[in-house]
């Protein structure tokens, strides 16, 4: 496995793609209310990406995926397919995963949204998922081994009595949607690539309220928790800098800085 170190001009394009990805997630929030269909949410995001931002959805047609974004509700872990018959309901937790291409370079991010009044468990699961991502990002800098990202996520999540999905992981990203290497969200010392300035990859932990096992639905895409427990995920595209990392998909309501300086 090897990372592609990005050039300055590539980094500039990736910053643009990341910003556009973040803007889609910022834009869609006001529409997320009970009784909107996931198909309508998909259409709003598609039109915004294509007509407002003059970009391309990376999801649409990727290995045959039929929609422009992924929408994963409650016990859906990832890759939920928007459809006309699926409506958001009061109390749902929803992950929206957006990947775009601008000037041939990709951005990729996802976040959780609470629909109306949600349960204490739902709120806590989302908070732990986000905090596990934030803790891992604060660790990143040149010289650390890649497995440390997964180690800090797993320790924090399991310390809160939740579980980490192991079948899906973060990935290098650039001209290609998925590049090497795999960024695992659990500790695996074989994942010992040393981080270097100019690497760009996603970190995207998927956290289950019950056990970590998942199952794939008949559509070949939708992944659900095997025990039907709730699942939550947050994802950012990040750039390793000389001082730590920059969050290329940072959004305005984040409780973490866009530029992280790691002096450890």
CSV table of C-alpha atoms in Angstrom, one decimal:
chain,number,residue,atom,x,y,z
A,1,UNK,CA,0.0,0.0,0.0
A,2,UNK,CA,1.2,3.5,-0.8
A,3,UNK,CA,-0.1,7.0,-0.4
A,4,UNK,CA,-0.1,9.5,-3.3
A,5,UNK,CA,1.5,12.7,-2.0
A,6,UNK,CA,-0.4,15.6,-3.6
A,7,UNK,CA,1.3,18.5,-5.3
A,8,UNK,CA,0.6,22.1,-4.4
A,9,UNK,CA,-1.7,22.5,-7.4
A,10,UNK,CA,-3.6,19.3,-6.5
A,11,UNK,CA,-4.0,20.4,-2.9
A,12,UNK,CA,-5.5,23.7,-4.2
A,13,UNK,CA,-8.0,21.8,-6.2
A,14,UNK,CA,-8.8,19.4,-3.3
A,15,UNK,CA,-9.4,22.4,-1.0
A,16,UNK,CA,-12.0,23.6,-3.5
A,17,UNK,CA,-13.7,20.2,-3.8
A,18,UNK,CA,-13.7,19.8,-0.1
A,19,UNK,CA,-15.3,23.2,0.4
A,20,UNK,CA,-18.0,22.4,-2.1
A,21,UNK,CA,-18.8,19.1,-0.4
A,22,UNK,CA,-19.1,20.9,3.0
A,23,UNK,CA,-21.4,23.5,1.4
A,24,UNK,CA,-23.8,20.8,0.2
A,25,UNK,CA,-24.1,19.5,3.8
A,26,UNK,CA,-24.6,23.1,5.1
A,27,UNK,CA,-27.2,23.8,2.5
A,28,UNK,CA,-29.4,20.7,3.0
A,29,UNK,CA,-29.9,21.0,6.8
A,30,UNK,CA,-32.9,23.4,6.6
A,31,UNK,CA,-34.8,20.9,4.4
A,32,UNK,CA,-34.5,18.0,6.8
A,33,UNK,CA,-37.9,17.9,8.4
A,34,UNK,CA,-40.5,15.2,9.0
A,35,UNK,CA,-42.5,14.2,5.9
A,36,UNK,CA,-39.8,15.0,3.3
A,37,UNK,CA,-38.9,12.0,1.1
A,38,UNK,CA,-35.3,10.9,0.8
A,39,UNK,CA,-35.8,11.2,-3.0
A,40,UNK,CA,-36.6,14.9,-2.6
A,41,UNK,CA,-33.5,15.4,-0.4
A,42,UNK,CA,-31.5,13.7,-3.1
A,43,UNK,CA,-32.9,15.9,-5.9
A,44,UNK,CA,-32.2,19.1,-3.9
A,45,UNK,CA,-28.6,18.1,-3.4
A,46,UNK,CA,-28.2,17.0,-7.0
A,47,UNK,CA,-29.5,20.3,-8.4
A,48,UNK,CA,-27.3,22.3,-6.0
A,49,UNK,CA,-24.2,20.3,-6.9
A,50,UNK,CA,-24.8,20.4,-10.7
A,51,UNK,CA,-26.5,23.8,-11.3
A,52,UNK,CA,-25.3,26.0,-8.4
A,53,UNK,CA,-21.7,24.6,-7.9
A,54,UNK,CA,-21.1,23.4,-11.5
A,55,UNK,CA,-19.7,20.1,-10.1
A,56,UNK,CA,-20.5,16.4,-10.5
A,57,UNK,CA,-21.8,13.9,-8.0
A,58,UNK,CA,-19.2,11.2,-7.5
A,59,UNK,CA,-21.8,8.8,-6.2
A,60,UNK,CA,-24.2,8.9,-9.2
A,61,UNK,CA,-23.3,5.9,-11.3
A,62,UNK,CA,-20.4,4.9,-9.2
A,63,UNK,CA,-20.3,1.0,-9.6
A,64,UNK,CA,-24.0,1.5,-10.6
A,65,UNK,CA,-25.1,3.5,-7.6
A,66,UNK,CA,-28.4,5.1,-8.7
A,67,UNK,CA,-28.5,8.3,-6.8
A,68,UNK,CA,-26.4,11.5,-6.2
A,69,UNK,CA,-26.0,11.1,-2.4
A,70,UNK,CA,-26.4,8.4,0.2
A,71,UNK,CA,-29.0,8.8,2.9
A,72,UNK,CA,-28.8,6.3,5.8
A,73,UNK,CA,-31.6,6.4,8.5
A,74,UNK,CA,-31.5,4.9,12.0
A,75,UNK,CA,-30.2,1.3,11.6
A,76,UNK,CA,-28.8,1.9,8.1
A,77,UNK,CA,-25.0,2.0,8.6
A,78,UNK,CA,-24.1,3.4,5.1
A,79,UNK,CA,-25.0,3.5,1.4
A,80,UNK,CA,-28.7,4.0,1.9
A,81,UNK,CA,-30.4,4.7,-1.5
A,82,UNK,CA,-32.9,7.6,-1.6
A,83,UNK,CA,-36.4,6.8,-2.8
A,84,UNK,CA,-39.8,8.4,-3.1
A,85,UNK,CA,-41.5,6.1,-0.6
A,86,UNK,CA,-39.1,6.7,2.3
A,87,UNK,CA,-40.1,9.8,4.4
A,88,UNK,CA,-38.1,11.3,7.3
A,89,UNK,CA,-40.0,10.9,10.6
A,90,UNK,CA,-39.9,12.7,13.9
A,91,UNK,CA,-37.1,11.1,16.0
A,92,UNK,CA,-35.0,9.7,13.1
A,93,UNK,CA,-31.3,10.1,13.0
A,94,UNK,CA,-30.0,10.5,9.4
A,95,UNK,CA,-26.6,10.3,7.8
A,96,UNK,CA,-26.1,12.2,4.6
A,97,UNK,CA,-23.0,11.3,2.6
A,98,UNK,CA,-21.9,13.7,-0.1
A,99,UNK,CA,-19.1,13.1,-2.6
A,100,UNK,CA,-18.4,15.5,-5.4
A,101,UNK,CA,-16.0,16.0,-8.3
A,102,UNK,CA,-14.8,19.5,-9.2
A,103,UNK,CA,-12.0,20.0,-11.8
A,104,UNK,CA,-11.4,16.3,-11.7
A,105,UNK,CA,-10.7,16.2,-7.9
A,106,UNK,CA,-12.9,14.6,-5.3
A,107,UNK,CA,-14.3,15.8,-2.0
A,108,UNK,CA,-16.1,13.4,0.5
A,109,UNK,CA,-17.9,14.0,3.8
A,110,UNK,CA,-20.9,12.9,5.8
A,111,UNK,CA,-22.6,13.9,9.0
A,112,UNK,CA,-25.6,13.1,11.2
A,113,UNK,CA,-28.8,15.1,11.4
A,114,UNK,CA,-31.5,14.6,14.1
A,115,UNK,CA,-35.1,15.0,12.9
A,116,UNK,CA,-37.2,16.8,15.5
A,117,UNK,CA,-36.9,15.4,19.0
A,118,UNK,CA,-34.7,12.4,19.2
A,119,UNK,CA,-34.0,9.9,22.0
A,120,UNK,CA,-31.2,10.3,24.5
A,121,UNK,CA,-29.5,7.2,23.0
A,122,UNK,CA,-29.7,8.7,19.5
A,123,UNK,CA,-28.1,11.9,20.6
A,124,UNK,CA,-25.4,10.2,22.6
A,125,UNK,CA,-24.6,7.8,19.7
A,126,UNK,CA,-24.2,10.7,17.3
A,127,UNK,CA,-22.1,12.7,19.8
A,128,UNK,CA,-19.7,9.8,20.4
A,129,UNK,CA,-19.4,9.1,16.6
A,130,UNK,CA,-18.5,12.8,16.0
A,131,UNK,CA,-16.1,13.0,19.0
A,132,UNK,CA,-14.3,9.7,17.9
A,133,UNK,CA,-13.7,11.4,14.5
A,134,UNK,CA,-12.5,14.6,16.2
A,135,UNK,CA,-10.2,12.8,18.5
A,136,UNK,CA,-8.5,11.0,15.7
A,137,UNK,CA,-8.1,14.2,13.6
A,138,UNK,CA,-6.4,15.9,16.5
A,139,UNK,CA,-3.8,13.1,16.5
A,140,UNK,CA,-2.8,13.4,12.8
A,141,UNK,CA,0.6,14.9,11.8
A,142,UNK,CA,3.6,13.7,9.8
A,143,UNK,CA,5.5,10.9,11.4
A,144,UNK,CA,2.6,9.1,13.1
A,145,UNK,CA,1.6,5.6,12.0
A,146,UNK,CA,-1.8,5.2,10.3
A,147,UNK,CA,-3.1,2.6,12.8
A,148,UNK,CA,-3.1,5.2,15.5
A,149,UNK,CA,-6.2,6.8,13.9
A,150,UNK,CA,-8.1,3.5,14.3
A,151,UNK,CA,-6.7,2.9,17.8
A,152,UNK,CA,-8.0,6.2,19.2
A,153,UNK,CA,-11.4,5.8,17.6
A,154,UNK,CA,-11.9,2.2,18.8
A,155,UNK,CA,-10.7,3.0,22.4
A,156,UNK,CA,-13.1,6.0,22.6
A,157,UNK,CA,-16.1,4.2,21.1
A,158,UNK,CA,-15.8,1.0,23.0
A,159,UNK,CA,-15.1,3.0,26.2
A,160,UNK,CA,-18.6,4.5,25.6
A,161,UNK,CA,-20.1,1.0,25.2
A,162,UNK,CA,-20.7,1.3,21.5
A,163,UNK,CA,-19.1,-0.7,18.7
A,164,UNK,CA,-17.0,0.1,15.6
A,165,UNK,CA,-18.0,-1.3,12.2
A,166,UNK,CA,-15.0,-3.1,10.7
A,167,UNK,CA,-16.1,-3.8,7.2
A,168,UNK,CA,-15.9,-0.2,5.9
A,169,UNK,CA,-13.1,2.2,6.2
A,170,UNK,CA,-11.7,5.6,5.2
A,171,UNK,CA,-9.5,5.9,2.1
A,172,UNK,CA,-7.0,8.0,0.2
A,173,UNK,CA,-8.8,10.4,-2.2
A,174,UNK,CA,-7.8,12.7,-5.1
A,175,UNK,CA,-8.3,12.3,-8.8
A,176,UNK,CA,-9.9,9.0,-7.8
A,177,UNK,CA,-12.8,8.6,-5.4
A,178,UNK,CA,-11.0,5.7,-3.6
A,179,UNK,CA,-7.2,5.6,-3.5
A,180,UNK,CA,-4.8,3.6,-1.3
A,181,UNK,CA,-4.5,3.0,1.5
A,182,UNK,CA,-7.4,1.9,3.7
A,183,UNK,CA,-7.9,4.0,6.8
A,184,UNK,CA,-9.2,1.5,9.4
A,185,UNK,CA,-11.3,2.7,12.3
A,186,UNK,CA,-10.0,0.1,14.7
A,187,UNK,CA,-6.5,-0.8,15.8
A,188,UNK,CA,-4.5,-3.0,13.4
A,189,UNK,CA,-0.7,-2.7,13.7
A,190,UNK,CA,-0.2,-3.9,10.1
A,191,UNK,CA,-1.7,-0.6,9.1
A,192,UNK,CA,1.6,1.0,9.8
A,193,UNK,CA,2.2,3.4,7.0
A,194,UNK,CA,3.8,6.6,8.3
A,195,UNK,CA,1.9,9.8,7.6
A,196,UNK,CA,3.6,12.4,5.5
A,197,UNK,CA,2.8,16.0,4.6
A,198,UNK,CA,0.7,16.2,1.4
A,199,UNK,CA,-1.3,13.0,2.0
A,200,UNK,CA,-5.1,13.4,1.6
A,201,UNK,CA,-7.5,10.8,2.9
A,202,UNK,CA,-10.9,10.4,4.6
A,203,UNK,CA,-11.6,9.3,8.2
A,204,UNK,CA,-15.2,8.1,8.5
A,205,UNK,CA,-16.0,6.0,11.6
A,206,UNK,CA,-19.3,4.1,11.6
A,207,UNK,CA,-20.5,3.4,15.1
A,208,UNK,CA,-23.3,1.1,16.2
A,209,UNK,CA,-25.3,1.3,19.4
A,210,UNK,CA,-25.4,-2.5,19.6
A,211,UNK,CA,-22.9,-5.0,18.2
A,212,UNK,CA,-20.6,-4.3,15.2
A,213,UNK,CA,-22.1,-6.9,12.8
A,214,UNK,CA,-23.8,-5.6,9.6
A,215,UNK,CA,-25.8,-7.1,6.8
A,216,UNK,CA,-26.3,-6.1,3.1
A,217,UNK,CA,-29.8,-5.7,1.8
A,218,UNK,CA,-31.1,-7.2,-1.5
A,219,UNK,CA,-30.5,-4.0,-3.4
A,220,UNK,CA,-26.7,-4.8,-3.1
A,221,UNK,CA,-26.0,-1.4,-1.5
A,222,UNK,CA,-27.9,-0.7,1.7
A,223,UNK,CA,-25.9,-1.8,4.8
A,224,UNK,CA,-27.8,-2.3,8.1
A,225,UNK,CA,-26.9,-3.3,11.6
A,226,UNK,CA,-27.5,-7.0,12.0
A,227,UNK,CA,-29.2,-6.6,15.4
A,228,UNK,CA,-31.3,-3.6,14.1
A,229,UNK,CA,-29.6,-1.2,16.6
A,230,UNK,CA,-29.0,2.4,15.6
A,231,UNK,CA,-25.8,3.5,13.7
A,232,UNK,CA,-24.1,6.8,13.3
A,233,UNK,CA,-21.2,8.1,11.1
A,234,UNK,CA,-19.2,11.3,10.6
A,235,UNK,CA,-16.7,11.7,7.8
A,236,UNK,CA,-14.1,14.3,6.8
A,237,UNK,CA,-11.6,14.6,4.0
A,238,UNK,CA,-8.3,15.8,5.6
A,239,UNK,CA,-4.9,17.0,4.4
A,240,UNK,CA,-1.7,16.1,6.4
A,241,UNK,CA,0.2,19.4,6.9
A,242,UNK,CA,3.6,20.1,8.4
A,243,UNK,CA,1.9,21.1,11.7
A,244,UNK,CA,-1.0,18.6,11.9
A,245,UNK,CA,-3.9,18.5,9.5
A,246,UNK,CA,-6.4,20.7,7.7
A,247,UNK,CA,-10.1,19.6,7.5
A,248,UNK,CA,-10.9,20.1,3.8
A,249,UNK,CA,-14.6,19.4,4.3
A,250,UNK,CA,-14.9,21.6,7.5
A,251,UNK,CA,-18.4,23.1,8.0
A,252,UNK,CA,-19.5,26.3,9.7
A,253,UNK,CA,-21.2,24.7,12.7
A,254,UNK,CA,-18.2,22.4,13.7
A,255,UNK,CA,-16.9,22.5,17.2
A,256,UNK,CA,-13.4,21.8,16.0
A,257,UNK,CA,-10.9,24.1,14.2
A,258,UNK,CA,-10.5,23.9,10.5
A,259,UNK,CA,-6.7,23.8,11.0
A,260,UNK,CA,-5.5,21.4,13.6
A,261,UNK,CA,-2.0,21.9,15.2
A,262,UNK,CA,-0.7,18.8,16.8
A,263,UNK,CA,2.2,19.6,19.1
A,264,UNK,CA,2.3,16.2,20.9
